[in-house]
Amino acid sequence: QVQLVESGGGSVQAGGSLRLSCAASGYTYSTYYMYYMAWFRQAPGKEREGVAIIYAYGGNTYYADSVKGRFTISRDNAQSTLYLQMNSLKPEDTAMYYCAAHRFRPTRWSNHEEYNYWGQGTQVTVSS
């Protein structure tokens, strides 16, 4: 059973930066680099939305339009860790951020229903 644990959330002022981490463990018949890893976020009263995905083997990356140019997703396969560098943060980035994993390439990467494994989330709050 795959376990994901996020960290790095906090409170910052608009224009600031945060770096989220997601440590993965529990891989049994596969290895971390074989998983498609993504970040999602959910603000109160809103649906969970895809922020970014990085393909298995450290390949392609894709971003939501709202974060392009400000956020960067990366992974360290040796450390089984996923990252999200968030720069130029805006109040509308305030949300609970979750990492998610899927063994196979999602049909639509931003569809949260396609992911098998989820972390517990880390809160990001951006004040104006």
Short mmCIF file of N, CA and C in Angstrom, two decimals:
data_model
loop_
_atom_site.label_atom_id
_atom_site.label_comp_id
_atom_site.label_asym_id
_atom_site.label_seq_id
_atom_site.Cartn_x
_atom_site.Cartn_y
_atom_site.Cartn_z
N GLN A 1 0.84 -1.19 0.00
CA GLN A 1 0.00 0.00 0.00
C GLN A 1 0.88 1.25 0.00
N VAL A 2 0.65 2.12 -0.95
CA VAL A 2 1.43 3.34 -1.07
C VAL A 2 0.95 4.36 -0.04
N GLN A 3 1.90 4.96 0.66
CA GLN A 3 1.58 6.05 1.58
C GLN A 3 2.26 7.33 1.10
N LEU A 4 1.52 8.42 1.18
CA LEU A 4 2.03 9.73 0.78
C LEU A 4 1.87 10.70 1.94
N VAL A 5 2.92 11.44 2.24
CA VAL A 5 2.88 12.39 3.35
C VAL A 5 3.41 13.74 2.85
N GLU A 6 2.53 14.74 2.87
CA GLU A 6 2.90 16.08 2.43
C GLU A 6 3.45 16.89 3.59
N SER A 7 4.27 17.88 3.25
CA SER A 7 4.78 18.82 4.24
C SER A 7 5.16 20.11 3.52
N GLY A 8 5.42 21.15 4.30
CA GLY A 8 5.91 22.39 3.72
C GLY A 8 4.89 23.50 3.59
N GLY A 9 3.64 23.22 3.93
CA GLY A 9 2.63 24.26 3.86
C GLY A 9 2.84 25.31 4.94
N GLY A 10 2.09 26.40 4.85
CA GLY A 10 2.20 27.46 5.84
C GLY A 10 1.47 28.70 5.39
N SER A 11 1.75 29.79 6.08
CA SER A 11 1.11 31.07 5.79
C SER A 11 2.17 32.04 5.27
N VAL A 12 1.87 32.67 4.13
CA VAL A 12 2.79 33.62 3.55
C VAL A 12 2.01 34.82 3.02
N GLN A 13 2.69 35.89 2.78
CA GLN A 13 2.06 37.06 2.16
C GLN A 13 2.12 36.91 0.64
N ALA A 14 1.22 37.60 -0.01
CA ALA A 14 1.20 37.58 -1.47
C ALA A 14 2.56 37.98 -2.03
N GLY A 15 2.98 37.25 -3.05
CA GLY A 15 4.29 37.47 -3.63
C GLY A 15 5.37 36.56 -3.06
N GLY A 16 5.05 35.88 -1.98
CA GLY A 16 6.02 35.01 -1.34
C GLY A 16 6.11 33.66 -2.00
N SER A 17 6.93 32.79 -1.41
CA SER A 17 7.19 31.47 -1.96
C SER A 17 7.06 30.40 -0.88
N LEU A 18 6.71 29.21 -1.32
CA LEU A 18 6.71 28.03 -0.47
C LEU A 18 7.15 26.85 -1.31
N ARG A 19 7.71 25.84 -0.64
CA ARG A 19 8.07 24.59 -1.32
C ARG A 19 7.41 23.44 -0.59
N LEU A 20 6.52 22.77 -1.28
CA LEU A 20 5.85 21.62 -0.72
C LEU A 20 6.63 20.35 -1.07
N SER A 21 6.58 19.39 -0.15
CA SER A 21 7.20 18.09 -0.37
C SER A 21 6.17 17.00 -0.14
N CYS A 22 6.36 15.88 -0.80
CA CYS A 22 5.49 14.72 -0.62
C CYS A 22 6.38 13.48 -0.60
N ALA A 23 6.52 12.90 0.58
CA ALA A 23 7.34 11.71 0.73
C ALA A 23 6.50 10.46 0.52
N ALA A 24 7.00 9.55 -0.31
CA ALA A 24 6.25 8.35 -0.65
C ALA A 24 6.93 7.11 -0.08
N SER A 25 6.11 6.13 0.28
CA SER A 25 6.64 4.88 0.80
C SER A 25 5.63 3.77 0.53
N GLY A 26 6.05 2.52 0.78
CA GLY A 26 5.11 1.41 0.71
C GLY A 26 4.96 0.76 -0.65
N TYR A 27 5.84 1.07 -1.58
CA TYR A 27 5.77 0.44 -2.89
C TYR A 27 6.20 -1.01 -2.77
N THR A 28 5.41 -1.93 -3.31
CA THR A 28 5.69 -3.35 -3.13
C THR A 28 6.14 -4.00 -4.43
N TYR A 29 5.32 -3.97 -5.44
CA TYR A 29 5.63 -4.65 -6.70
C TYR A 29 6.03 -3.70 -7.81
N SER A 30 6.29 -2.47 -7.44
CA SER A 30 6.73 -1.48 -8.41
C SER A 30 7.63 -0.52 -7.65
N THR A 31 8.16 0.44 -8.35
CA THR A 31 9.03 1.41 -7.70
C THR A 31 8.53 2.82 -7.97
N TYR A 32 9.00 3.73 -7.16
CA TYR A 32 8.47 5.08 -7.17
C TYR A 32 8.52 5.72 -8.54
N TYR A 33 9.61 5.52 -9.26
CA TYR A 33 9.78 6.23 -10.52
C TYR A 33 8.77 5.80 -11.57
N MET A 34 8.06 4.70 -11.32
CA MET A 34 7.09 4.20 -12.27
C MET A 34 5.71 4.87 -12.12
N TYR A 35 5.58 5.71 -11.08
CA TYR A 35 4.29 6.32 -10.79
C TYR A 35 4.18 7.72 -11.36
N TYR A 36 2.97 8.05 -11.82
CA TYR A 36 2.63 9.39 -12.22
C TYR A 36 2.22 10.13 -10.94
N MET A 37 2.86 11.26 -10.72
CA MET A 37 2.67 11.99 -9.48
C MET A 37 2.09 13.36 -9.77
N ALA A 38 1.14 13.79 -8.94
CA ALA A 38 0.47 15.06 -9.19
C ALA A 38 0.21 15.80 -7.89
N TRP A 39 0.00 17.10 -8.05
CA TRP A 39 -0.46 17.95 -6.95
C TRP A 39 -1.86 18.44 -7.29
N PHE A 40 -2.72 18.38 -6.29
CA PHE A 40 -4.07 18.93 -6.37
C PHE A 40 -4.25 19.92 -5.23
N ARG A 41 -5.28 20.72 -5.35
CA ARG A 41 -5.62 21.62 -4.24
C ARG A 41 -7.13 21.76 -4.16
N GLN A 42 -7.56 22.08 -2.95
CA GLN A 42 -9.00 22.26 -2.73
C GLN A 42 -9.22 23.37 -1.73
N ALA A 43 -9.92 24.39 -2.18
CA ALA A 43 -10.29 25.50 -1.32
C ALA A 43 -11.68 25.23 -0.74
N PRO A 44 -12.00 25.83 0.38
CA PRO A 44 -13.32 25.60 0.99
C PRO A 44 -14.46 25.92 0.02
N GLY A 45 -15.38 24.99 -0.11
CA GLY A 45 -16.54 25.21 -0.98
C GLY A 45 -16.27 25.00 -2.44
N LYS A 46 -15.06 24.59 -2.79
CA LYS A 46 -14.72 24.39 -4.20
C LYS A 46 -14.31 22.95 -4.45
N GLU A 47 -14.35 22.57 -5.72
CA GLU A 47 -13.94 21.23 -6.09
C GLU A 47 -12.42 21.12 -6.06
N ARG A 48 -11.97 19.87 -5.90
CA ARG A 48 -10.53 19.62 -5.95
C ARG A 48 -10.05 19.81 -7.38
N GLU A 49 -8.98 20.59 -7.55
CA GLU A 49 -8.49 20.88 -8.88
C GLU A 49 -7.03 20.46 -9.03
N GLY A 50 -6.70 20.03 -10.24
CA GLY A 50 -5.34 19.64 -10.54
C GLY A 50 -4.45 20.86 -10.67
N VAL A 51 -3.29 20.80 -10.04
CA VAL A 51 -2.32 21.89 -10.10
C VAL A 51 -1.20 21.56 -11.09
N ALA A 52 -0.63 20.37 -10.95
CA ALA A 52 0.47 19.97 -11.83
C ALA A 52 0.66 18.47 -11.76
N ILE A 53 1.24 17.91 -12.82
CA ILE A 53 1.57 16.49 -12.86
C ILE A 53 2.97 16.32 -13.42
N ILE A 54 3.68 15.31 -12.93
CA ILE A 54 4.95 14.93 -13.52
C ILE A 54 4.86 13.45 -13.83
N TYR A 55 5.21 13.11 -15.06
CA TYR A 55 5.04 11.74 -15.51
C TYR A 55 6.04 10.81 -14.85
N ALA A 56 5.74 9.52 -14.95
CA ALA A 56 6.64 8.49 -14.49
C ALA A 56 8.00 8.65 -15.17
N TYR A 57 9.02 8.19 -14.50
CA TYR A 57 10.39 8.24 -15.00
C TYR A 57 10.89 9.68 -15.11
N GLY A 58 10.18 10.62 -14.42
CA GLY A 58 10.64 12.01 -14.42
C GLY A 58 10.49 12.69 -15.74
N GLY A 59 9.44 12.33 -16.46
CA GLY A 59 9.26 12.87 -17.79
C GLY A 59 8.47 14.15 -17.85
N ASN A 60 7.46 14.17 -18.71
CA ASN A 60 6.70 15.38 -18.99
C ASN A 60 6.05 15.97 -17.75
N THR A 61 5.89 17.28 -17.81
CA THR A 61 5.16 17.99 -16.77
C THR A 61 4.06 18.83 -17.41
N TYR A 62 2.96 18.97 -16.69
CA TYR A 62 1.85 19.79 -17.15
C TYR A 62 1.30 20.57 -15.96
N TYR A 63 0.78 21.76 -16.27
CA TYR A 63 0.31 22.65 -15.21
C TYR A 63 -1.07 23.19 -15.53
N ALA A 64 -1.79 23.51 -14.47
CA ALA A 64 -3.02 24.27 -14.64
C ALA A 64 -2.65 25.67 -15.13
N ASP A 65 -3.51 26.24 -15.95
CA ASP A 65 -3.23 27.58 -16.48
C ASP A 65 -3.01 28.60 -15.37
N SER A 66 -3.72 28.42 -14.28
CA SER A 66 -3.66 29.39 -13.18
C SER A 66 -2.31 29.45 -12.48
N VAL A 67 -1.47 28.42 -12.68
CA VAL A 67 -0.19 28.38 -11.97
C VAL A 67 1.01 28.37 -12.90
N LYS A 68 0.77 28.31 -14.20
CA LYS A 68 1.87 28.28 -15.16
C LYS A 68 2.78 29.48 -14.99
N GLY A 69 4.08 29.20 -14.99
CA GLY A 69 5.05 30.27 -14.85
C GLY A 69 5.35 30.64 -13.41
N ARG A 70 4.55 30.15 -12.48
CA ARG A 70 4.77 30.45 -11.05
C ARG A 70 5.13 29.21 -10.24
N PHE A 71 4.57 28.08 -10.60
CA PHE A 71 4.80 26.84 -9.87
C PHE A 71 5.66 25.90 -10.71
N THR A 72 6.47 25.08 -10.02
CA THR A 72 7.30 24.08 -10.69
C THR A 72 7.19 22.76 -9.94
N ILE A 73 6.81 21.71 -10.64
CA ILE A 73 6.74 20.38 -10.06
C ILE A 73 8.02 19.63 -10.41
N SER A 74 8.52 18.86 -9.46
CA SER A 74 9.72 18.06 -9.70
C SER A 74 9.68 16.84 -8.81
N ARG A 75 10.57 15.91 -9.09
CA ARG A 75 10.61 14.70 -8.28
C ARG A 75 12.05 14.24 -8.12
N ASP A 76 12.33 13.62 -6.99
CA ASP A 76 13.61 12.99 -6.72
C ASP A 76 13.33 11.50 -6.56
N ASN A 77 13.57 10.75 -7.60
CA ASN A 77 13.23 9.32 -7.56
C ASN A 77 14.08 8.55 -6.56
N ALA A 78 15.30 8.97 -6.36
CA ALA A 78 16.17 8.29 -5.39
C ALA A 78 15.64 8.44 -3.97
N GLN A 79 15.01 9.58 -3.71
CA GLN A 79 14.46 9.85 -2.38
C GLN A 79 12.95 9.61 -2.31
N SER A 80 12.35 9.16 -3.40
CA SER A 80 10.91 8.92 -3.46
C SER A 80 10.12 10.14 -2.97
N THR A 81 10.51 11.29 -3.45
CA THR A 81 9.90 12.53 -2.99
C THR A 81 9.47 13.40 -4.16
N LEU A 82 8.31 13.97 -4.00
CA LEU A 82 7.74 14.89 -4.98
C LEU A 82 7.78 16.30 -4.40
N TYR A 83 8.00 17.29 -5.26
CA TYR A 83 8.08 18.68 -4.81
C TYR A 83 7.15 19.57 -5.62
N LEU A 84 6.77 20.67 -4.98
CA LEU A 84 6.07 21.74 -5.70
C LEU A 84 6.64 23.06 -5.21
N GLN A 85 7.42 23.70 -6.06
CA GLN A 85 7.94 25.03 -5.76
C GLN A 85 6.92 26.05 -6.21
N MET A 86 6.47 26.86 -5.26
CA MET A 86 5.43 27.84 -5.54
C MET A 86 5.99 29.24 -5.33
N ASN A 87 6.05 30.01 -6.38
CA ASN A 87 6.55 31.39 -6.32
C ASN A 87 5.43 32.36 -6.68
N SER A 88 5.65 33.62 -6.36
CA SER A 88 4.67 34.68 -6.68
C SER A 88 3.27 34.27 -6.24
N LEU A 89 3.16 33.80 -5.02
CA LEU A 89 1.88 33.29 -4.53
C LEU A 89 0.84 34.40 -4.45
N LYS A 90 -0.40 34.01 -4.71
CA LYS A 90 -1.53 34.92 -4.70
C LYS A 90 -2.55 34.45 -3.67
N PRO A 91 -3.38 35.34 -3.18
CA PRO A 91 -4.42 34.90 -2.22
C PRO A 91 -5.30 33.78 -2.78
N GLU A 92 -5.53 33.77 -4.07
CA GLU A 92 -6.37 32.72 -4.66
C GLU A 92 -5.68 31.36 -4.70
N ASP A 93 -4.40 31.30 -4.33
CA ASP A 93 -3.71 30.01 -4.20
C ASP A 93 -3.99 29.36 -2.85
N THR A 94 -4.67 30.06 -1.97
CA THR A 94 -4.99 29.52 -0.66
C THR A 94 -5.87 28.28 -0.80
N ALA A 95 -5.41 27.17 -0.21
CA ALA A 95 -6.13 25.90 -0.33
C ALA A 95 -5.38 24.84 0.46
N MET A 96 -6.03 23.69 0.60
CA MET A 96 -5.34 22.49 1.08
C MET A 96 -4.71 21.85 -0.15
N TYR A 97 -3.44 21.54 -0.07
CA TYR A 97 -2.72 20.94 -1.18
C TYR A 97 -2.47 19.46 -0.89
N TYR A 98 -2.76 18.64 -1.90
CA TYR A 98 -2.62 17.20 -1.78
C TYR A 98 -1.70 16.67 -2.87
N CYS A 99 -0.90 15.66 -2.53
CA CYS A 99 -0.21 14.95 -3.60
C CYS A 99 -0.97 13.65 -3.87
N ALA A 100 -0.86 13.19 -5.09
CA ALA A 100 -1.59 12.02 -5.53
C ALA A 100 -0.69 11.19 -6.45
N ALA A 101 -0.96 9.89 -6.48
CA ALA A 101 -0.15 8.99 -7.29
C ALA A 101 -1.04 8.03 -8.08
N HIS A 102 -0.56 7.71 -9.27
CA HIS A 102 -1.26 6.73 -10.09
C HIS A 102 -0.22 5.90 -10.82
N ARG A 103 -0.42 4.60 -10.85
CA ARG A 103 0.57 3.71 -11.47
C ARG A 103 0.57 3.86 -12.99
N PHE A 104 -0.55 4.23 -13.55
CA PHE A 104 -0.64 4.33 -15.00
C PHE A 104 -1.00 5.77 -15.41
N ARG A 105 -0.71 6.12 -16.65
CA ARG A 105 -0.93 7.49 -17.10
C ARG A 105 -2.42 7.79 -17.08
N PRO A 106 -2.82 8.87 -16.41
CA PRO A 106 -4.24 9.24 -16.36
C PRO A 106 -4.74 9.63 -17.74
N THR A 107 -6.01 9.35 -17.98
CA THR A 107 -6.63 9.78 -19.23
C THR A 107 -6.68 11.30 -19.28
N ARG A 108 -7.05 11.89 -18.14
CA ARG A 108 -7.08 13.34 -17.99
C ARG A 108 -6.41 13.66 -16.67
N TRP A 109 -5.22 14.21 -16.71
CA TRP A 109 -4.39 14.30 -15.52
C TRP A 109 -5.03 15.12 -14.42
N SER A 110 -5.88 16.07 -14.75
CA SER A 110 -6.48 16.94 -13.73
C SER A 110 -7.73 16.35 -13.09
N ASN A 111 -8.10 15.15 -13.50
CA ASN A 111 -9.28 14.50 -12.93
C ASN A 111 -8.88 13.72 -11.68
N HIS A 112 -9.26 14.22 -10.53
CA HIS A 112 -8.81 13.62 -9.27
C HIS A 112 -9.31 12.19 -9.10
N GLU A 113 -10.40 11.84 -9.78
CA GLU A 113 -10.97 10.50 -9.63
C GLU A 113 -10.08 9.41 -10.22
N GLU A 114 -9.10 9.79 -11.01
CA GLU A 114 -8.25 8.79 -11.65
C GLU A 114 -7.07 8.37 -10.79
N TYR A 115 -6.86 8.98 -9.66
CA TYR A 115 -5.69 8.70 -8.85
C TYR A 115 -6.02 7.73 -7.73
N ASN A 116 -5.11 6.79 -7.51
CA ASN A 116 -5.34 5.72 -6.54
C ASN A 116 -4.94 6.10 -5.12
N TYR A 117 -3.90 6.91 -5.00
CA TYR A 117 -3.31 7.16 -3.70
C TYR A 117 -3.24 8.66 -3.43
N TRP A 118 -3.52 9.00 -2.16
CA TRP A 118 -3.57 10.40 -1.75
C TRP A 118 -2.88 10.61 -0.41
N GLY A 119 -2.28 11.78 -0.26
CA GLY A 119 -1.78 12.16 1.04
C GLY A 119 -2.88 12.83 1.85
N GLN A 120 -2.53 13.25 3.06
CA GLN A 120 -3.52 13.84 3.96
C GLN A 120 -3.69 15.33 3.73
N GLY A 121 -2.77 15.94 3.00
CA GLY A 121 -2.87 17.35 2.66
C GLY A 121 -2.03 18.25 3.54
N THR A 122 -1.66 19.39 3.01
CA THR A 122 -0.95 20.42 3.77
C THR A 122 -1.56 21.77 3.39
N GLN A 123 -1.83 22.60 4.39
CA GLN A 123 -2.55 23.85 4.17
C GLN A 123 -1.60 24.95 3.71
N VAL A 124 -2.01 25.67 2.68
CA VAL A 124 -1.30 26.85 2.20
C VAL A 124 -2.25 28.04 2.29
N THR A 125 -1.82 29.08 3.00
CA THR A 125 -2.62 30.28 3.17
C THR A 125 -1.82 31.48 2.71
N VAL A 126 -2.37 32.24 1.78
CA VAL A 126 -1.70 33.41 1.22
C VAL A 126 -2.53 34.64 1.56
N SER A 127 -1.94 35.57 2.27
CA SER A 127 -2.65 36.78 2.66
C SER A 127 -2.24 37.95 1.76
N SER A 128 -3.18 38.86 1.58
CA SER A 128 -2.92 40.01 0.69
C SER A 128 -2.30 41.17 1.44
#
